[in-house]
């Protein structure tokens, strides 16, 4: 529903409480397209769009793609921070474009937008996610149990359920893993997201696969590579305490006999 | 071009697709083709819960759930299907728990349950706790759990592959197919986004699980990628679409943005208020108030705004009040949606009411199927080897209005059924059937034409015009005039679409091209939605005609079946029932023909719908 002003010449629109009026914003976007004249080289392009108070970086990217340059390429789907498609580096920090309001990233200066680091760039802001998902699959991200299944549900106390609540929030957007300096220099490292998903099962009272997962993460490319820089925790758009989860997995490795 | 051969091919990797994959992949050689990475699917955006009469926290049974589903759908529900939905709900929830889904728990350690709109005990006496949930990210946990189990079972995925054609051994658009004659689905054609290559998947059984089409509207809770692809492909290949006039508007979208705030907010005690602070739902649904079904709540909200009791500077929304709830309770039960209010509107739900307005949410209609998930080519004949499940399908368990928590249930119950049926069929079937001689010719021509058109209109302009006319003319309130206006615009836009061009002419990861293709799907879905809505001169569930405000069972207790046919074809749709469904709408080089299908009624006589 949009408001129509009956007499725009004499009446000025009343701004909503807390609303920010429209403003110009420039995005400085790293481009890469092996099919283009630049070949394997990446370049920077600047675009200026008119944005409104609640517009997000994703809205600005859409305005550019839909009105200025259709070849600008990025992934997106849900547009409200739950599908994990649009993690990108915005002003040097990993964020979801759909969850980052323009007004919160200093729109007075050009906003830089780059693909997340450490994964091969396919085109513009799109990276190859396969290595990321391969690490995820390796930590056995599924409930492991033995014996007969119960007729009804397995029982789990509310406290036991709460124990791993934080790590169930992960949307596999790769913002954490691709913010990790260890991952940048060593792409073999499992990375925070895989460890978070291992944590989700290691600390689930119903699961019996902790030993196997801890063995996998005890690898030289495993959890001990973490240098506790907290980049991952800062980057997580779901507010997961990623570094804490990694520390808990390290501790489990020391305290649990296997 | 590359060709692949599988027993079962599943199109779509949301809840229904992956639930089907878990059934089929153990039994038959199965591939899942998805335009997104599986965990990006919109099942993950579902929040509040999944209904099942577990009776973990209070007395409940599947018969009450069946009744609520039938009444909630304003009696256009096929009652045999609703009974299956409610009965199999219990095992569906238990299946997910055994797969590892972290449901919230009762003090005894059982799956916890909460209230949701339209779910009642003893046939409408009072709200019942039936929704099983994991905070307000139940859909996220279902999607993750299903994907995790697909990883466990080594399910084969083709990610970021767009299915652009369905192959059958008869051309249903032009051939006159006799009643009872065998029609087989033989494969699909897909476009690999990363490389721009065309792939043909030959299969004995195909399951469509491509989700909804919310992007025909401007204000929607749906993802950008929900463009009705599977529905439109079926429609273009001559299959009917059922009950497309019924679209659900979820009452509580964030005002101006359409981002979903779960009905669980009201299940946990949230109250809707108008600008005067009045709990207006007491006037519209005196018994269950804010927990009335979505169609009723959405209409009530829109009516408050129309009568001048909207809140905000433009009086164009109402308020969802959670301020009387304990912040700790909100944090435990509704953490994500309260964060949406903070992030996107800068509202603190602990202390301020949240501006909300109805948002286009769910297609009750879709590709018609029977209870085994087999796709119908008219009111009673199936296409062999073709299945559909989830929002793309119309079984019909939702009738003219879906109850909250019944869609997460639908994808699990009918995803599982479709997976099982497809695998069993593929195993019993003989060798693969021959594909048409040039299986990719249509897709290649379509892509080349779109890519090679040197210049023309922008995709975004046509899409915007479509979404605006749908919001203005085919939303919560509709009239014959508003719908005809929408139809006139759609005709015009269908013509303009033939002149759109894309700027990206490359082969690699060309999302510009794909958005143009998706726009074509949206136009087709909007077309059939509006034609069906014009024809249905009554108000039922999510379809409210101000010029015909009453339900009219004597003329319209029938499912709409919409077919696209060449102008030269005869007007009699297959399985056609004489009467008001004679409607034909001419679009120049083709026409939309409306037939019908009877509603299956078992134990419940249609009654007036009061809450």
CSV table of N, CA and C in Angstrom, one decimal, chain B residues 151-247:
chain,number,residue,atom,x,y,z
B,151,UNK,N,22.6,-36.1,2.6
B,151,UNK,CA,24.1,-36.3,2.6
B,151,UNK,C,24.4,-37.7,3.1
B,152,UNK,N,23.7,-38.1,4.2
B,152,UNK,CA,23.9,-39.4,4.8
B,152,UNK,C,23.6,-40.5,3.8
B,153,UNK,N,22.5,-40.3,3.0
B,153,UNK,CA,22.1,-41.3,2.0
B,153,UNK,C,22.8,-41.1,0.7
B,154,UNK,N,23.7,-40.2,0.6
B,154,UNK,CA,24.5,-40.0,-0.7
B,154,UNK,C,23.5,-39.7,-1.9
B,155,UNK,N,22.5,-38.9,-1.7
B,155,UNK,CA,21.6,-38.5,-2.7
B,155,UNK,C,22.4,-37.6,-3.7
B,156,UNK,N,22.2,-37.9,-5.0
B,156,UNK,CA,22.9,-37.2,-6.1
B,156,UNK,C,22.1,-35.9,-6.4
B,157,UNK,N,22.8,-34.8,-6.4
B,157,UNK,CA,22.2,-33.5,-6.7
B,157,UNK,C,22.8,-32.8,-7.9
B,158,UNK,N,22.0,-32.2,-8.7
B,158,UNK,CA,22.5,-31.3,-9.7
B,158,UNK,C,22.1,-29.9,-9.3
B,159,UNK,N,23.0,-29.1,-8.7
B,159,UNK,CA,22.6,-27.8,-8.1
B,159,UNK,C,22.8,-26.7,-9.1
B,160,UNK,N,21.9,-25.7,-9.0
B,160,UNK,CA,21.9,-24.6,-9.9
B,160,UNK,C,21.7,-25.0,-11.4
B,161,UNK,N,20.8,-26.0,-11.5
B,161,UNK,CA,20.3,-26.5,-12.8
B,161,UNK,C,18.9,-26.1,-12.9
B,162,UNK,N,18.5,-25.3,-14.0
B,162,UNK,CA,17.1,-24.9,-14.1
B,162,UNK,C,16.4,-25.8,-15.1
B,163,UNK,N,15.4,-26.5,-14.6
B,163,UNK,CA,14.6,-27.3,-15.5
B,163,UNK,C,13.7,-26.4,-16.3
B,164,UNK,N,13.8,-26.5,-17.7
B,164,UNK,CA,13.0,-25.5,-18.5
B,164,UNK,C,12.1,-26.2,-19.4
B,165,UNK,N,12.0,-27.6,-19.4
B,165,UNK,CA,11.0,-28.3,-20.2
B,165,UNK,C,10.7,-29.6,-19.6
B,166,UNK,N,9.5,-30.1,-19.9
B,166,UNK,CA,9.0,-31.4,-19.5
B,166,UNK,C,8.8,-32.1,-20.8
B,167,UNK,N,9.3,-33.4,-20.9
B,167,UNK,CA,9.1,-34.2,-22.1
B,167,UNK,C,8.1,-35.3,-21.8
B,168,UNK,N,7.1,-35.4,-22.8
B,168,UNK,CA,6.1,-36.4,-22.7
B,168,UNK,C,6.0,-37.1,-24.1
B,169,UNK,N,5.4,-38.3,-24.1
B,169,UNK,CA,5.3,-39.0,-25.4
B,169,UNK,C,4.1,-38.6,-26.2
B,170,UNK,N,3.2,-37.7,-25.7
B,170,UNK,CA,2.1,-37.1,-26.5
B,170,UNK,C,2.1,-35.6,-26.3
B,171,UNK,N,1.8,-34.9,-27.3
B,171,UNK,CA,1.7,-33.4,-27.2
B,171,UNK,C,0.3,-33.1,-26.7
B,172,UNK,N,0.2,-32.8,-25.4
B,172,UNK,CA,-1.1,-32.6,-24.8
B,172,UNK,C,-1.7,-31.2,-25.2
B,173,UNK,N,-0.9,-30.4,-25.7
B,173,UNK,CA,-1.4,-29.0,-26.1
B,173,UNK,C,-2.3,-29.1,-27.3
B,174,UNK,N,-1.9,-30.0,-28.2
B,174,UNK,CA,-2.7,-30.0,-29.5
B,174,UNK,C,-3.4,-31.3,-29.8
B,175,UNK,N,-2.8,-32.4,-29.4
B,175,UNK,CA,-3.5,-33.7,-29.7
B,175,UNK,C,-4.8,-33.9,-28.9
B,176,UNK,N,-5.7,-34.5,-29.6
B,176,UNK,CA,-6.9,-35.0,-28.9
B,176,UNK,C,-6.6,-36.3,-28.3
B,177,UNK,N,-6.5,-36.4,-27.0
B,177,UNK,CA,-6.1,-37.7,-26.3
B,177,UNK,C,-7.4,-38.3,-25.8
B,178,UNK,N,-7.6,-39.5,-26.1
B,178,UNK,CA,-8.8,-40.2,-25.7
B,178,UNK,C,-8.8,-40.5,-24.2
B,179,UNK,N,-10.0,-40.5,-23.7
B,179,UNK,CA,-10.2,-40.9,-22.2
B,179,UNK,C,-9.5,-42.3,-22.0
B,180,UNK,N,-8.7,-42.4,-21.0
B,180,UNK,CA,-8.1,-43.7,-20.7
B,180,UNK,C,-6.8,-44.0,-21.5
B,181,UNK,N,-6.5,-43.2,-22.5
B,181,UNK,CA,-5.3,-43.4,-23.3
B,181,UNK,C,-4.1,-43.2,-22.4
B,182,UNK,N,-3.0,-43.9,-22.7
B,182,UNK,CA,-1.8,-43.8,-21.9
B,182,UNK,C,-0.9,-42.6,-22.4
B,183,UNK,N,-0.6,-41.8,-21.5
B,183,UNK,CA,0.4,-40.7,-21.7
B,183,UNK,C,1.5,-40.8,-20.7
B,184,UNK,N,2.7,-40.8,-21.2
B,184,UNK,CA,3.9,-41.0,-20.4
B,184,UNK,C,4.8,-39.8,-20.3
B,185,UNK,N,5.3,-39.5,-19.1
B,185,UNK,CA,6.4,-38.5,-19.0
B,185,UNK,C,7.7,-39.2,-19.3
B,186,UNK,N,8.6,-38.6,-20.0
B,186,UNK,CA,9.8,-39.3,-20.4
B,186,UNK,C,11.1,-38.6,-19.9
B,187,UNK,N,11.0,-37.4,-19.6
B,187,UNK,CA,12.3,-36.7,-19.1
B,187,UNK,C,12.1,-35.2,-18.9
B,188,UNK,N,13.2,-34.6,-18.6
B,188,UNK,CA,13.2,-33.1,-18.5
B,188,UNK,C,14.4,-32.5,-19.1
B,189,UNK,N,14.3,-31.3,-19.5
B,189,UNK,CA,15.5,-30.6,-20.1
B,189,UNK,C,15.9,-29.5,-19.1
B,190,UNK,N,17.2,-29.4,-18.8
B,190,UNK,CA,17.7,-28.5,-17.8
B,190,UNK,C,18.8,-27.6,-18.4
B,191,UNK,N,19.0,-26.5,-17.8
B,191,UNK,CA,20.0,-25.5,-18.2
B,191,UNK,C,21.0,-25.4,-17.0
B,192,UNK,N,22.2,-25.7,-17.2
B,192,UNK,CA,23.2,-25.6,-16.2
B,192,UNK,C,23.7,-24.1,-16.1
B,193,UNK,N,23.3,-23.5,-15.0
B,193,UNK,CA,23.6,-22.0,-14.9
B,193,UNK,C,25.1,-21.7,-14.9
B,194,UNK,N,25.9,-22.6,-14.3
B,194,UNK,CA,27.4,-22.3,-14.3
B,194,UNK,C,28.0,-22.3,-15.6
B,195,UNK,N,27.6,-23.3,-16.5
B,195,UNK,CA,28.3,-23.4,-17.8
B,195,UNK,C,27.4,-22.9,-18.9
B,196,UNK,N,26.1,-22.8,-18.7
B,196,UNK,CA,25.2,-22.5,-19.9
B,196,UNK,C,24.9,-23.6,-20.8
B,197,UNK,N,25.3,-24.9,-20.3
B,197,UNK,CA,25.1,-26.1,-21.1
B,197,UNK,C,23.6,-26.6,-20.9
B,198,UNK,N,23.1,-27.3,-22.0
B,198,UNK,CA,21.8,-27.9,-21.8
B,198,UNK,C,22.0,-29.4,-21.5
B,199,UNK,N,21.2,-29.9,-20.5
B,199,UNK,CA,21.3,-31.3,-20.2
B,199,UNK,C,19.9,-31.9,-20.3
B,200,UNK,N,19.9,-33.1,-20.8
B,200,UNK,CA,18.6,-33.8,-20.9
B,200,UNK,C,18.7,-35.0,-19.9
B,201,UNK,N,17.6,-35.0,-19.1
B,201,UNK,CA,17.5,-36.1,-18.1
B,201,UNK,C,16.4,-37.0,-18.5
B,202,UNK,N,16.8,-38.2,-18.9
B,202,UNK,CA,15.7,-39.2,-19.3
B,202,UNK,C,15.4,-40.0,-18.0
B,203,UNK,N,14.1,-40.1,-17.7
B,203,UNK,CA,13.7,-40.8,-16.5
B,203,UNK,C,12.5,-41.6,-16.6
B,204,UNK,N,12.3,-42.6,-15.8
B,204,UNK,CA,11.1,-43.4,-15.8
B,204,UNK,C,10.0,-42.7,-15.0
B,205,UNK,N,10.5,-42.0,-14.0
B,205,UNK,CA,9.5,-41.2,-13.2
B,205,UNK,C,10.1,-39.9,-12.8
B,206,UNK,N,9.3,-38.9,-12.9
B,206,UNK,CA,9.7,-37.5,-12.6
B,206,UNK,C,8.8,-36.9,-11.5
B,207,UNK,N,9.4,-36.3,-10.6
B,207,UNK,CA,8.6,-35.6,-9.5
B,207,UNK,C,8.9,-34.1,-9.6
B,208,UNK,N,7.8,-33.3,-9.7
B,208,UNK,CA,7.9,-31.9,-9.7
B,208,UNK,C,7.7,-31.5,-8.2
B,209,UNK,N,8.7,-30.8,-7.7
B,209,UNK,CA,8.6,-30.2,-6.3
B,209,UNK,C,9.3,-28.9,-6.3
B,210,UNK,N,8.7,-28.0,-7.2
B,210,UNK,CA,9.4,-26.7,-7.5
B,210,UNK,C,8.9,-25.6,-6.7
B,211,UNK,N,7.9,-25.8,-5.8
B,211,UNK,CA,7.5,-24.7,-5.0
B,211,UNK,C,6.5,-23.8,-5.6
B,212,UNK,N,6.4,-22.6,-5.0
B,212,UNK,CA,5.3,-21.7,-5.3
B,212,UNK,C,5.6,-20.6,-6.3
B,213,UNK,N,4.8,-19.6,-6.3
B,213,UNK,CA,4.8,-18.5,-7.4
B,213,UNK,C,4.5,-17.2,-6.8
B,214,UNK,N,5.0,-16.9,-5.6
B,214,UNK,CA,4.6,-15.7,-4.9
B,214,UNK,C,5.0,-14.4,-5.6
B,215,UNK,N,6.0,-14.6,-6.5
B,215,UNK,CA,6.6,-13.3,-7.1
B,215,UNK,C,5.6,-12.8,-8.2
B,216,UNK,N,4.5,-13.4,-8.4
B,216,UNK,CA,3.5,-12.7,-9.3
B,216,UNK,C,3.0,-11.4,-8.5
B,217,UNK,N,3.2,-11.4,-7.2
B,217,UNK,CA,2.7,-10.2,-6.4
B,217,UNK,C,4.0,-9.4,-6.1
B,218,UNK,N,3.7,-8.1,-5.8
B,218,UNK,CA,4.8,-7.2,-5.4
B,218,UNK,C,5.1,-7.4,-3.9
B,219,UNK,N,4.0,-7.4,-3.1
B,219,UNK,CA,4.2,-7.6,-1.6
B,219,UNK,C,4.1,-9.1,-1.3
B,220,UNK,N,5.2,-9.7,-1.0
B,220,UNK,CA,5.1,-11.2,-0.8
B,220,UNK,C,6.2,-11.6,0.2
B,221,UNK,N,5.9,-12.7,0.9
B,221,UNK,CA,6.9,-13.3,1.8
B,221,UNK,C,7.8,-14.2,1.0
B,222,UNK,N,7.5,-14.4,-0.3
B,222,UNK,CA,8.3,-15.4,-1.0
B,222,UNK,C,9.6,-14.9,-1.5
B,223,UNK,N,10.5,-15.9,-1.7
B,223,UNK,CA,11.8,-15.6,-2.2
B,223,UNK,C,11.8,-15.1,-3.7
B,224,UNK,N,12.8,-14.4,-4.1
B,224,UNK,CA,12.9,-13.9,-5.5
B,224,UNK,C,12.8,-15.1,-6.5
B,225,UNK,N,13.2,-16.3,-6.0
B,225,UNK,CA,13.3,-17.4,-6.9
B,225,UNK,C,12.0,-18.2,-7.1
B,226,UNK,N,10.9,-17.7,-6.3
B,226,UNK,CA,9.7,-18.4,-6.4
B,226,UNK,C,8.8,-17.9,-7.5
B,227,UNK,N,9.1,-18.4,-8.7
B,227,UNK,CA,8.5,-17.9,-9.9
B,227,UNK,C,7.6,-18.9,-10.6
B,228,UNK,N,7.1,-19.9,-9.9
B,228,UNK,CA,6.1,-20.8,-10.5
B,228,UNK,C,6.6,-21.7,-11.6
B,229,UNK,N,7.9,-22.0,-11.6
B,229,UNK,CA,8.5,-22.7,-12.8
B,229,UNK,C,7.8,-24.0,-13.1
B,230,UNK,N,7.6,-24.8,-12.1
B,230,UNK,CA,7.0,-26.1,-12.4
B,230,UNK,C,5.6,-26.0,-12.8
B,231,UNK,N,4.8,-25.1,-12.2
B,231,UNK,CA,3.4,-25.0,-12.6
B,231,UNK,C,3.4,-24.5,-14.0
B,232,UNK,N,4.2,-23.5,-14.4
B,232,UNK,CA,4.1,-22.9,-15.7
B,232,UNK,C,4.6,-24.0,-16.8
B,233,UNK,N,5.6,-24.8,-16.5
B,233,UNK,CA,6.0,-25.8,-17.4
B,233,UNK,C,4.9,-26.8,-17.7
B,234,UNK,N,4.2,-27.2,-16.6
B,234,UNK,CA,3.1,-28.2,-16.8
B,234,UNK,C,2.0,-27.5,-17.7
B,235,UNK,N,1.7,-26.3,-17.3
B,235,UNK,CA,0.6,-25.6,-18.0
B,235,UNK,C,1.0,-25.4,-19.5
B,236,UNK,N,2.2,-25.1,-19.8
B,236,UNK,CA,2.6,-24.9,-21.2
B,236,UNK,C,2.6,-26.2,-22.0
B,237,UNK,N,2.8,-27.3,-21.3
B,237,UNK,CA,2.8,-28.6,-21.9
B,237,UNK,C,1.4,-29.2,-22.0
B,238,UNK,N,0.4,-28.4,-21.7
B,238,UNK,CA,-1.0,-28.8,-21.9
B,238,UNK,C,-1.6,-29.4,-20.7
B,239,UNK,N,-0.9,-29.5,-19.6
B,239,UNK,CA,-1.6,-30.0,-18.3
B,239,UNK,C,-2.4,-28.9,-17.7
B,240,UNK,N,-3.4,-29.3,-17.0
B,240,UNK,CA,-4.2,-28.3,-16.3
B,240,UNK,C,-3.6,-27.8,-15.0
B,241,UNK,N,-4.0,-26.6,-14.6
B,241,UNK,CA,-3.6,-26.1,-13.2
B,241,UNK,C,-5.0,-26.0,-12.5
B,242,UNK,N,-4.9,-26.4,-11.2
B,242,UNK,CA,-6.1,-26.5,-10.4
B,242,UNK,C,-6.2,-25.4,-9.4
B,243,UNK,N,-7.4,-24.8,-9.3
B,243,UNK,CA,-7.7,-23.8,-8.2
B,243,UNK,C,-6.7,-22.7,-8.1
B,244,UNK,N,-6.2,-22.2,-9.2
B,244,UNK,CA,-5.2,-21.1,-9.1
B,244,UNK,C,-5.7,-19.8,-8.6
B,245,UNK,N,-7.0,-19.6,-8.6
B,245,UNK,CA,-7.6,-18.4,-8.0
B,245,UNK,C,-7.4,-18.2,-6.5
B,246,UNK,N,-7.0,-19.3,-5.9
B,246,UNK,CA,-6.9,-19.3,-4.4
B,246,UNK,C,-5.4,-19.0,-4.0
B,247,UNK,N,-5.2,-17.8,-3.6
B,247,UNK,CA,-3.8,-17.5,-3.2
B,247,UNK,C,-3.9,-17.0,-1.7
